[in-house]
Tab-separated table of C-alpha atoms and ligand atoms in Angstrom:
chain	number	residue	atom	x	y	z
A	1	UNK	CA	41.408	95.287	170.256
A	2	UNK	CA	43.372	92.175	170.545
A	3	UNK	CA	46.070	93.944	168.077
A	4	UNK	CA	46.444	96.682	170.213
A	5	UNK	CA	45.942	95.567	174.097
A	6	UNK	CA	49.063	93.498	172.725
A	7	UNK	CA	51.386	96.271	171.163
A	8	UNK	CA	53.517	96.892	174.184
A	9	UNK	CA	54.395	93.174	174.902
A	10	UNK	CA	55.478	92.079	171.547
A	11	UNK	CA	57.830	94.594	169.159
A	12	UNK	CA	59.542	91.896	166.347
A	13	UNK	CA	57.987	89.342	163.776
A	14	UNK	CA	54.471	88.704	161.910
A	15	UNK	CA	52.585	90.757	164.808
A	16	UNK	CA	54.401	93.525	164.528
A	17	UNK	CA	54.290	93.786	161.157
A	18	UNK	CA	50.442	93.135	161.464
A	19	UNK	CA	50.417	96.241	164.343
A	20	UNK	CA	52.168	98.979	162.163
A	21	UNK	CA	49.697	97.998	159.999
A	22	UNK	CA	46.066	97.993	162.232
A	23	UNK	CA	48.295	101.243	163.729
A	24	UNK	CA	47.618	102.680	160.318
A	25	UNK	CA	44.132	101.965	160.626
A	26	UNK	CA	43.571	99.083	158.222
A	27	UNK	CA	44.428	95.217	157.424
A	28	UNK	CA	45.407	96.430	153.656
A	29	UNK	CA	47.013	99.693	154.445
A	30	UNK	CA	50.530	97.918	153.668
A	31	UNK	CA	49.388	95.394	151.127
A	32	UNK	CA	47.352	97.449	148.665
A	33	UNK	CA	46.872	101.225	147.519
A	34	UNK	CA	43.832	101.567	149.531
A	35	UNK	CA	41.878	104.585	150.753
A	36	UNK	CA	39.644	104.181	153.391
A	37	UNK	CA	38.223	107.274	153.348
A	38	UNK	CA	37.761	106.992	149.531
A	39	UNK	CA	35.989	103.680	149.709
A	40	UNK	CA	33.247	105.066	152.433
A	41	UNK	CA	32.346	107.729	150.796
A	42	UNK	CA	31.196	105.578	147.431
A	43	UNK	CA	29.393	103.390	149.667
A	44	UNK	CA	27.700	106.299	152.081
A	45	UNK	CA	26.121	106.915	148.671
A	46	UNK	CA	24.136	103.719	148.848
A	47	UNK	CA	21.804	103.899	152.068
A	48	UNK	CA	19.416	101.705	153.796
A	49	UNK	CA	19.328	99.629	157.216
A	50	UNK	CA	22.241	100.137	159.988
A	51	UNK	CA	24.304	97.746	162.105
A	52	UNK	CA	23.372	98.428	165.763
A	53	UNK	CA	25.594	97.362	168.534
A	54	UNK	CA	24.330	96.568	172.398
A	55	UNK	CA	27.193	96.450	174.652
A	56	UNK	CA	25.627	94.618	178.059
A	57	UNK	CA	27.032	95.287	181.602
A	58	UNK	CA	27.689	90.823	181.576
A	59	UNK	CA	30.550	91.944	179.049
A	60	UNK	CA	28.164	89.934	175.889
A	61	UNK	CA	27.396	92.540	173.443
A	62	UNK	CA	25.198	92.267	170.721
A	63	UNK	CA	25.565	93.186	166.820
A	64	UNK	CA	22.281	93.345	164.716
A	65	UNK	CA	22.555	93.612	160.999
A	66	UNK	CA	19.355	95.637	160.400
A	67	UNK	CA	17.508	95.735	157.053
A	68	UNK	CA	14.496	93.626	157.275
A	69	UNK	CA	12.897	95.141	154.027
A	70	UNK	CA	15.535	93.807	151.881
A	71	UNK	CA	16.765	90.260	154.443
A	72	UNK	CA	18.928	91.909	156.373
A	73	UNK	CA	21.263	92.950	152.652
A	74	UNK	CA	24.032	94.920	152.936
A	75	UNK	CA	23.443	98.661	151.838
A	76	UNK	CA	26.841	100.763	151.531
A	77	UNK	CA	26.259	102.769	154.747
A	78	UNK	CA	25.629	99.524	156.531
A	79	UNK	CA	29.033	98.329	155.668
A	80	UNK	CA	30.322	101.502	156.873
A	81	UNK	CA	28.209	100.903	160.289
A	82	UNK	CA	29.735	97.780	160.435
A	83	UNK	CA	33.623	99.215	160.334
A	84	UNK	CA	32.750	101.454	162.944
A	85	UNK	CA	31.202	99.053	165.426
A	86	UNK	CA	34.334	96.786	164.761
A	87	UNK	CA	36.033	99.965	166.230
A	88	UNK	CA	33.730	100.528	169.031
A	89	UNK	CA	34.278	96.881	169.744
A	90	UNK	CA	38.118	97.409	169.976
A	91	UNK	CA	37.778	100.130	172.075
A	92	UNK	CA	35.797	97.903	174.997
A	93	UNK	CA	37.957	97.169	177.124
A	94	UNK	CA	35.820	95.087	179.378
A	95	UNK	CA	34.080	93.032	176.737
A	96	UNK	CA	33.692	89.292	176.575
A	97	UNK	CA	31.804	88.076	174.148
A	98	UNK	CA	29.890	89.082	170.796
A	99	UNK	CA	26.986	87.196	169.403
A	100	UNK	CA	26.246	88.365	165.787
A	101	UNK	CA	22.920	88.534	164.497
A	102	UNK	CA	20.138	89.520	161.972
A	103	UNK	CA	17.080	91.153	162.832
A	104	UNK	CA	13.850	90.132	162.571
A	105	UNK	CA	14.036	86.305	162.722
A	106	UNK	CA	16.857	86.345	159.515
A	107	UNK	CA	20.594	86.459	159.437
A	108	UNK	CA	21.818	88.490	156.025
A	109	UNK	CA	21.315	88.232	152.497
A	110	UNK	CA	24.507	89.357	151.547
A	111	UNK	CA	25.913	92.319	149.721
A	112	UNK	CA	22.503	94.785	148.633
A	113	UNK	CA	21.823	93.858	144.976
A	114	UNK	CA	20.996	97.318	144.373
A	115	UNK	CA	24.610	98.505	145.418
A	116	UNK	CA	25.797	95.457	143.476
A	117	UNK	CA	24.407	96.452	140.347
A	118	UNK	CA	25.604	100.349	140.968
A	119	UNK	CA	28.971	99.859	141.350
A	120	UNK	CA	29.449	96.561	139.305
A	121	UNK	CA	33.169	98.215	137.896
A	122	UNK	CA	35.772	95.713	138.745
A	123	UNK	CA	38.161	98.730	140.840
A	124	UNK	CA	35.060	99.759	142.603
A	125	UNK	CA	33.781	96.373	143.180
A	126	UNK	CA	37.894	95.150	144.788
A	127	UNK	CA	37.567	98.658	146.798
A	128	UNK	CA	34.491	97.204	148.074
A	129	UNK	CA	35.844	93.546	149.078
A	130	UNK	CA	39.124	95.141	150.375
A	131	UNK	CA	36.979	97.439	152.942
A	132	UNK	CA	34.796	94.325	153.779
A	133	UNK	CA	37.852	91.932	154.478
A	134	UNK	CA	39.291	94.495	156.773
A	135	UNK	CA	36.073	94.988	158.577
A	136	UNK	CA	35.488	91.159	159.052
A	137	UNK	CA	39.618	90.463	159.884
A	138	UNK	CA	39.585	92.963	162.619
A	139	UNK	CA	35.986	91.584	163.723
A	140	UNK	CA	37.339	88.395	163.657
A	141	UNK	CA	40.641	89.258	165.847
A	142	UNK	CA	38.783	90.951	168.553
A	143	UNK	CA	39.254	89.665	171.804
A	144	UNK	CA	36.002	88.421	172.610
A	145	UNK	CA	34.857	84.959	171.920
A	146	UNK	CA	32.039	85.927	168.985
A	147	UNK	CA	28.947	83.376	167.857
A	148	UNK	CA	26.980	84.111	165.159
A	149	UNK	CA	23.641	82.998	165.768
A	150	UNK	CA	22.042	81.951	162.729
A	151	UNK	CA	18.368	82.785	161.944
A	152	UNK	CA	16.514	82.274	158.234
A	153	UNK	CA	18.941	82.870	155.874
A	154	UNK	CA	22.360	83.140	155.637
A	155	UNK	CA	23.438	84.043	151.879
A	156	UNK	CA	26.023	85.039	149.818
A	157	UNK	CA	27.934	88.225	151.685
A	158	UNK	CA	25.695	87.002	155.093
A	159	UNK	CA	27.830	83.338	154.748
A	160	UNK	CA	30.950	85.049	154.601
A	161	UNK	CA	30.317	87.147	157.706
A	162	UNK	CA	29.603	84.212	160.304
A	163	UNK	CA	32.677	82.712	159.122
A	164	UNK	CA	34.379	86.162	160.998
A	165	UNK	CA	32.955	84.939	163.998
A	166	UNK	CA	34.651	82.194	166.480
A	167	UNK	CA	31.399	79.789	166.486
A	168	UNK	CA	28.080	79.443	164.732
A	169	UNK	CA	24.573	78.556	165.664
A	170	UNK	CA	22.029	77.795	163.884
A	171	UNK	CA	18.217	77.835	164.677
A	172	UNK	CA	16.481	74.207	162.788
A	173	UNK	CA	15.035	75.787	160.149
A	174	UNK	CA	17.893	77.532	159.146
A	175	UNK	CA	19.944	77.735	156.121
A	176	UNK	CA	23.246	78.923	154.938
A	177	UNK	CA	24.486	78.877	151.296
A	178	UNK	CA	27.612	80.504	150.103
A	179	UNK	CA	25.519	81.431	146.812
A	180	UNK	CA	28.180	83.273	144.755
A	181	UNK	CA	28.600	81.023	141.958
A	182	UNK	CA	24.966	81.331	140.953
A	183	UNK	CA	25.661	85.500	141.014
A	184	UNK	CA	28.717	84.397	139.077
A	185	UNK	CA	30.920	85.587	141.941
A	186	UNK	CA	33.129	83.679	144.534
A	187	UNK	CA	33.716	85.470	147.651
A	188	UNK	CA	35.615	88.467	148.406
A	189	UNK	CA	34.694	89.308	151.815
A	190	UNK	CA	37.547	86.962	153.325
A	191	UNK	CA	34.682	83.978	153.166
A	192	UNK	CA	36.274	81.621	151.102
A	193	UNK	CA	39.793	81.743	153.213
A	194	UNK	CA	37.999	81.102	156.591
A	195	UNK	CA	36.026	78.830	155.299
A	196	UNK	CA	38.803	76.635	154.522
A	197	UNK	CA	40.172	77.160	157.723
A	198	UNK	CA	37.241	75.899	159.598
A	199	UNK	CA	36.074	73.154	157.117
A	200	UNK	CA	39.132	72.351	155.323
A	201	UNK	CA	39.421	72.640	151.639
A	202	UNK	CA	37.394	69.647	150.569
A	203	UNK	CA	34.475	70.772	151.984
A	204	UNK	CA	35.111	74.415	151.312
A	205	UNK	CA	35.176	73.501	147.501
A	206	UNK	CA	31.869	71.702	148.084
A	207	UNK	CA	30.161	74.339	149.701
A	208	UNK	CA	31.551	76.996	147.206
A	209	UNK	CA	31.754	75.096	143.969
A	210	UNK	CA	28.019	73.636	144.318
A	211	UNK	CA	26.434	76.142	146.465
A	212	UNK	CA	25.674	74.122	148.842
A	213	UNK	CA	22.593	74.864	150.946
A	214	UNK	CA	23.753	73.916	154.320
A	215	UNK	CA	20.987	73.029	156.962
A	216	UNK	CA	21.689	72.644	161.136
A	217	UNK	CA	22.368	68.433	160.488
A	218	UNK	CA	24.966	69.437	156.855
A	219	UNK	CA	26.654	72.353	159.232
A	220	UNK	CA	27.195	69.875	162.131
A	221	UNK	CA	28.541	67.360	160.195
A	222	UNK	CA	31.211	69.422	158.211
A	223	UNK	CA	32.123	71.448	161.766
A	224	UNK	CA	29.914	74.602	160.220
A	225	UNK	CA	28.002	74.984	163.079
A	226	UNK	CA	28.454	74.590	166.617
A	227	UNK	CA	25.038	73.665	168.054
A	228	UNK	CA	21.907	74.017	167.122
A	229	UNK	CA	18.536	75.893	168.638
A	230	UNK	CA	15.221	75.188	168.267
A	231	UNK	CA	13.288	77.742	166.117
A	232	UNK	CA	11.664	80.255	168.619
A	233	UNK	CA	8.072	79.212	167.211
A	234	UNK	CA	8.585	75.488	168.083
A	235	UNK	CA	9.504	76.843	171.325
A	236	UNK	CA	7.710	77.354	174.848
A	237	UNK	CA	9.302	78.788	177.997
A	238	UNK	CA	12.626	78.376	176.998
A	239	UNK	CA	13.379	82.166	175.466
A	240	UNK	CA	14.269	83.435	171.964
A	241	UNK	CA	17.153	82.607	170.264
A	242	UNK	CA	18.672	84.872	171.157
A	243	UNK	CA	19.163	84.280	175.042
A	244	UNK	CA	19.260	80.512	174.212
A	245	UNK	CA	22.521	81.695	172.233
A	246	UNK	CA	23.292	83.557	175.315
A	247	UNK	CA	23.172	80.942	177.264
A	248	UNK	CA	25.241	78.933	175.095
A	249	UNK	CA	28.104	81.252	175.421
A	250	UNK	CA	27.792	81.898	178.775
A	251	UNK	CA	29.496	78.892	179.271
A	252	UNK	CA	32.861	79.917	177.255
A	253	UNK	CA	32.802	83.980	178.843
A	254	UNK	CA	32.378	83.190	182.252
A	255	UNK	CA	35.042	84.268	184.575
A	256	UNK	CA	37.309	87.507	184.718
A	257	UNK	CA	37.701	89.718	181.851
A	258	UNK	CA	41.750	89.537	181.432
A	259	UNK	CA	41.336	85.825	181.358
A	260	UNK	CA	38.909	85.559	178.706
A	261	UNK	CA	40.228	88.063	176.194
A	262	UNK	CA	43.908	85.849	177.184
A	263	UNK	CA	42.124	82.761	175.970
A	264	UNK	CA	41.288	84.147	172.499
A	265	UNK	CA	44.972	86.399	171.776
A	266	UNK	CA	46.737	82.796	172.593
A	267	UNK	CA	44.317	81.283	170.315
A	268	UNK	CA	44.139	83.679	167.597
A	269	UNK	CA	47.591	83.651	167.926
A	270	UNK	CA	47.992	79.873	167.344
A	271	UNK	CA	45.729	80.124	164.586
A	272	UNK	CA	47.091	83.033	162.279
A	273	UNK	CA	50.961	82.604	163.123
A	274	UNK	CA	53.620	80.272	162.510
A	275	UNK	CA	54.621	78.684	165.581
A	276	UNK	CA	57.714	79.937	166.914
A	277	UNK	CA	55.630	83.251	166.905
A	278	UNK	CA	52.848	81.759	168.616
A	279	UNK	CA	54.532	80.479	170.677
A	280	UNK	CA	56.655	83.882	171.684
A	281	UNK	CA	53.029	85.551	171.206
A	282	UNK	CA	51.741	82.963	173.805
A	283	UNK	CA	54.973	83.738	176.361
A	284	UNK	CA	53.734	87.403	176.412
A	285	UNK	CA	49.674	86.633	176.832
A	286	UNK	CA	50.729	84.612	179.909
A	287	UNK	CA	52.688	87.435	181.098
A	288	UNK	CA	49.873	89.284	181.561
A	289	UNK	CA	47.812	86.768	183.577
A	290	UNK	CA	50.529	85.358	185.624
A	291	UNK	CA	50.563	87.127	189.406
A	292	UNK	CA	47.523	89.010	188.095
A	293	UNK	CA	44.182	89.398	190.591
A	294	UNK	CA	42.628	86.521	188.916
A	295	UNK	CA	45.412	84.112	189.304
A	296	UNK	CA	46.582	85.453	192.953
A	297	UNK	CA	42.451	85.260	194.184
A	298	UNK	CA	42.748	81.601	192.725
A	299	UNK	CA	46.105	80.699	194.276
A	300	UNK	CA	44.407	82.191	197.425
A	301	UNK	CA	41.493	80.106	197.294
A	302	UNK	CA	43.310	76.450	197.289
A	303	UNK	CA	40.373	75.801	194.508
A	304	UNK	CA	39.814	72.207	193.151
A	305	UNK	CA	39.092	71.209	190.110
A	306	UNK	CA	36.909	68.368	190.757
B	1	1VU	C1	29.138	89.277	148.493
B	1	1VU	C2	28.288	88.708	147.377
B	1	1VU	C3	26.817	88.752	147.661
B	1	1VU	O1	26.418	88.781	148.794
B	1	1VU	S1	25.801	88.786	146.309
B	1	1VU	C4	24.183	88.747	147.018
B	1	1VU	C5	23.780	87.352	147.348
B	1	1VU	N1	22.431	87.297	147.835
B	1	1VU	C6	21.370	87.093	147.060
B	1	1VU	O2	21.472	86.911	145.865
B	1	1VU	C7	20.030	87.067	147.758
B	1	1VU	C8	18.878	87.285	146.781
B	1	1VU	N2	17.624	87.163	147.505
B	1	1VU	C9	16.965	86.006	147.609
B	1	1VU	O3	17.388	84.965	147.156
B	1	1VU	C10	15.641	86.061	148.315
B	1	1VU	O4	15.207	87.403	148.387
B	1	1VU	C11	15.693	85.462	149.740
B	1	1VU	C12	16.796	86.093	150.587
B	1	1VU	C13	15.899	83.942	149.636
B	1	1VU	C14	14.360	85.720	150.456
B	1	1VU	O5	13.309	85.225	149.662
B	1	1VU	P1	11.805	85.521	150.089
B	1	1VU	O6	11.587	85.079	151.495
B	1	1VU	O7	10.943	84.965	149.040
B	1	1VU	O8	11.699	87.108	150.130
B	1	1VU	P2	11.819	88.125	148.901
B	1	1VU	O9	12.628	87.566	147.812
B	1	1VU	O10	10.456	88.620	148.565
B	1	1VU	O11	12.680	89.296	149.602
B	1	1VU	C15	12.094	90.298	150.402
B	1	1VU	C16	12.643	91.601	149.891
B	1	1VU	O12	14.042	91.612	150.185
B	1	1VU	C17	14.740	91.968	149.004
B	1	1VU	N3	16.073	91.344	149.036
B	1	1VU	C18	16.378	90.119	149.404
B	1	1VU	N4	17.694	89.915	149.300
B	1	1VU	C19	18.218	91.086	148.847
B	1	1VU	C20	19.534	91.518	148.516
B	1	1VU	N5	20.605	90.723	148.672
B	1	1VU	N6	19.686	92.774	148.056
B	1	1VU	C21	18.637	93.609	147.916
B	1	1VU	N7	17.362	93.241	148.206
B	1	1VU	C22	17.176	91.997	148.663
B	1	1VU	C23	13.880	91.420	147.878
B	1	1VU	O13	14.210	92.042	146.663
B	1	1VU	C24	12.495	91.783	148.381
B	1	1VU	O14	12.282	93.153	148.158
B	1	1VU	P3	10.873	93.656	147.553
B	1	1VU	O15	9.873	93.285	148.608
B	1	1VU	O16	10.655	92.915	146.279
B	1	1VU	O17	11.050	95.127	147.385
C-alpha cells in the first residue's frame, strides 16, 4: 500500500508515526484500545452478501459490494470482506486504479439494519465505526486512483464509502443521501470528515444536517461527483456503466505503474499532511521516479508535449 511501498524512504514526522501504526495493522491501533480480532468476530456473527474483488491484467481492478436482496447493505461478514480486500489491494503491487461498485444496478444501502438493530450497544456500535474507518482510511490511501461509480442508491453507510474513493460517478438516475439523521445517527464510518474535505463544511452541513438527496446535477454542482453516465437502459452501443466508468478512468491510469501510484502518494501526501511534510514526503516520491525506466525511456525519446 501507499503506507508501506513508502516506509523505507521516509523514517521522521506525521508518516512515520502513521507507519508504526498501519505496521501494527490498523489506523486506530495507537489512538484507541482497539481489537481487531475482537471486532471481526462480533460481526462474522452477522452474515449475508460478500465484497468481491477483480484485479484486471490493465492494472483497474474492480470491488463489488454484493447483497442485492437487502440493496447492496452491509452484513458484518461483508465488512470483514471489505478489510481484507483493502489488504489484498495493498498487496498489488502493479495496480492502478480501483472503481468501486454495487451489484446489480445499485450502489449500497448502508450499514445492514438487521446488524444495526443487533448490536445497537453504544461500545459495540464505536467497535463497529472504528473497524469501518480503518477499512475506508486505508482504502482511501491506496495507491491507485479509485472512482466509485454510482448506481441506484447510495445511502447512509453506502454515502460514506464513495467518499473513500478519489472520484465519483454517478449514473442520471442516481441518488445519494447521507440519511443518518433520519436513523438518528451522523456518520461514523469517516463520512462526515471526507465529506468536508471534498465539499467544504457548508455544504457538508447541508448534506448532513438536511439529508440531502443529492442527484447527478446537486453532486456536480457542490464538486460531489465527477461526471456523470447515462443510465445503462437509456443507453445503446455505448456499454454498461461500468466500462463507460472504465473508460473514464482510463484517462487518469494510463501510463507506467511507478508513475501512477507516484501521482497519488504526492497527492495523498499534500492532502493529509502539513506542508513541510508534504513537501519532504514529495522529495522522496520523486526519488523514486527520477532516473527510473519511465523517465530514462522518456528522456530517450526527445517526446513533445504538443
Ligand atoms: C452507517 C449508518 C447506516 O448506514 S444506517 C442504514 C441507512 N440505510 C437505510 O436506512 C436504508 C433503508 N432502506 C431503504 O430506504 C429502502 O429499502 C431503499 C434502499 C430506498 C430501497 O427501497 P425499495 O427499492 O423500495 O426496496 P425495498 O425497501 O423493498 O428493499 C429491498 C429489500 O432490501 C432490504 N434493505 C434495504 N436496505 C436495507 C438495509 N440497509 N439493511 C437491511 N435490509 C435492507 C429491504 O428491507 C427489503 O428486504 P425485504 O424484501 O423486505 O426482505
Amino acid at each position: 500500500m501507499v503506507l508501506c511501498a513508502l516506509r523505507s524512504s521516509s523514517c521522521c514526522g506525521v508518516w512515520s508515526r502513521l507507519l508504526q501504526r498501519q505496521a501494527r495493522g490498523c489506523v486506530h491501533s495507537s489512538v484507541h484500545s482497539f481489537n481487531q480480532d475482537g471486532i471481526r468476530e462480533k460481526l462474522q456473527v452477522f452474515p449475508g452478501g460478500s465484497v468481491d474483488l477483480l484485479k484486471q491484467d490493465s492494472g483497474v481492478a474492480v470491488l463489488t459490494i454484493n447483497n442485492p436482496s437487502r440493496m447492496n447493505a452491509f452484513s458484518g461478514s461483508m465488512m470483514v470482506d471489505l478489510e481484507e480486500r483493502v489488504t489484498q489491494l495493498e498487496n498489488w503491487a502493479d495496480g492502478k486504479g480501483l472503481i468501486v461498485q454495487g451489484a446489480a444496478g445499485t450502489f449500497c444501502s448502508g450499514s445492514d439494519l438487521n446488524a444495526v438493530r443487533a448490536i445497537s450497544n453504544p461500545q459495540d456500535g464505536m467497535k463497529m465505526c472504528m473497524f469501518m474507518q480503518d477499512a475506508l482510511t486505508r482504502l482511501l490511501r491506496l495507491p491507485l486512483v479509485s472512482v466509485a461509480l454510482v448506481e441506484g442508491k447510495a445511502l447512509g453507510g453506502g454515502a460514506e464509502l464513495l467518499t473513500a474513493c478519489d472520484f465519483r460517478l454517478m449514473t442520471s438516475g442516481s441518488l445519494i443521501q447521507f440519511v443518518h439523521k433520519h436513523m438518528g445517527l451522523v456518520p461514523g464510518w469517516g463520512g462526515a470528515a471526507r465529506l468536508v474535505r471534498i465539499v467544504g463544511s457548508q455544504n457538508a452541513l447541508k448534506l448532513l444536517g438536511g439529508a440531502v438527496k443529492v442527484d447527478s446535477k446537486l453532486g456536480c454542482d457542490i464538486g460531489l461527483t465527477d461526471g456523470v453516465l447515462e443510465d445503462d437502459q437509456e443507453v445503446t452501443g455505448v456499454g454498461t456503466s461500468l466500462q463507460r466508468a472504465e473508460s473514464w478512468l482510463s484517462r487518469y491510469v494510463e501510463g507506467p505503474a511507478p508513475v501512477i501510484r507516484a501521482a497519488k502518494r504526492v497527492v495523498l501526501s499534500g492532502r493529509e499532511l502539513p506542508l513541510t511534510e508534504a513537501l519532504r514526503m514529495e522529495k522522496d516520491v520523486f526519488g523514486t521516479v527520477w532516473g527510473a525506466p519511465a523517465n530514462l525511456q522518456a528522456l530517450a525519446s526527445k517526446s513533445k508535449h504538443r
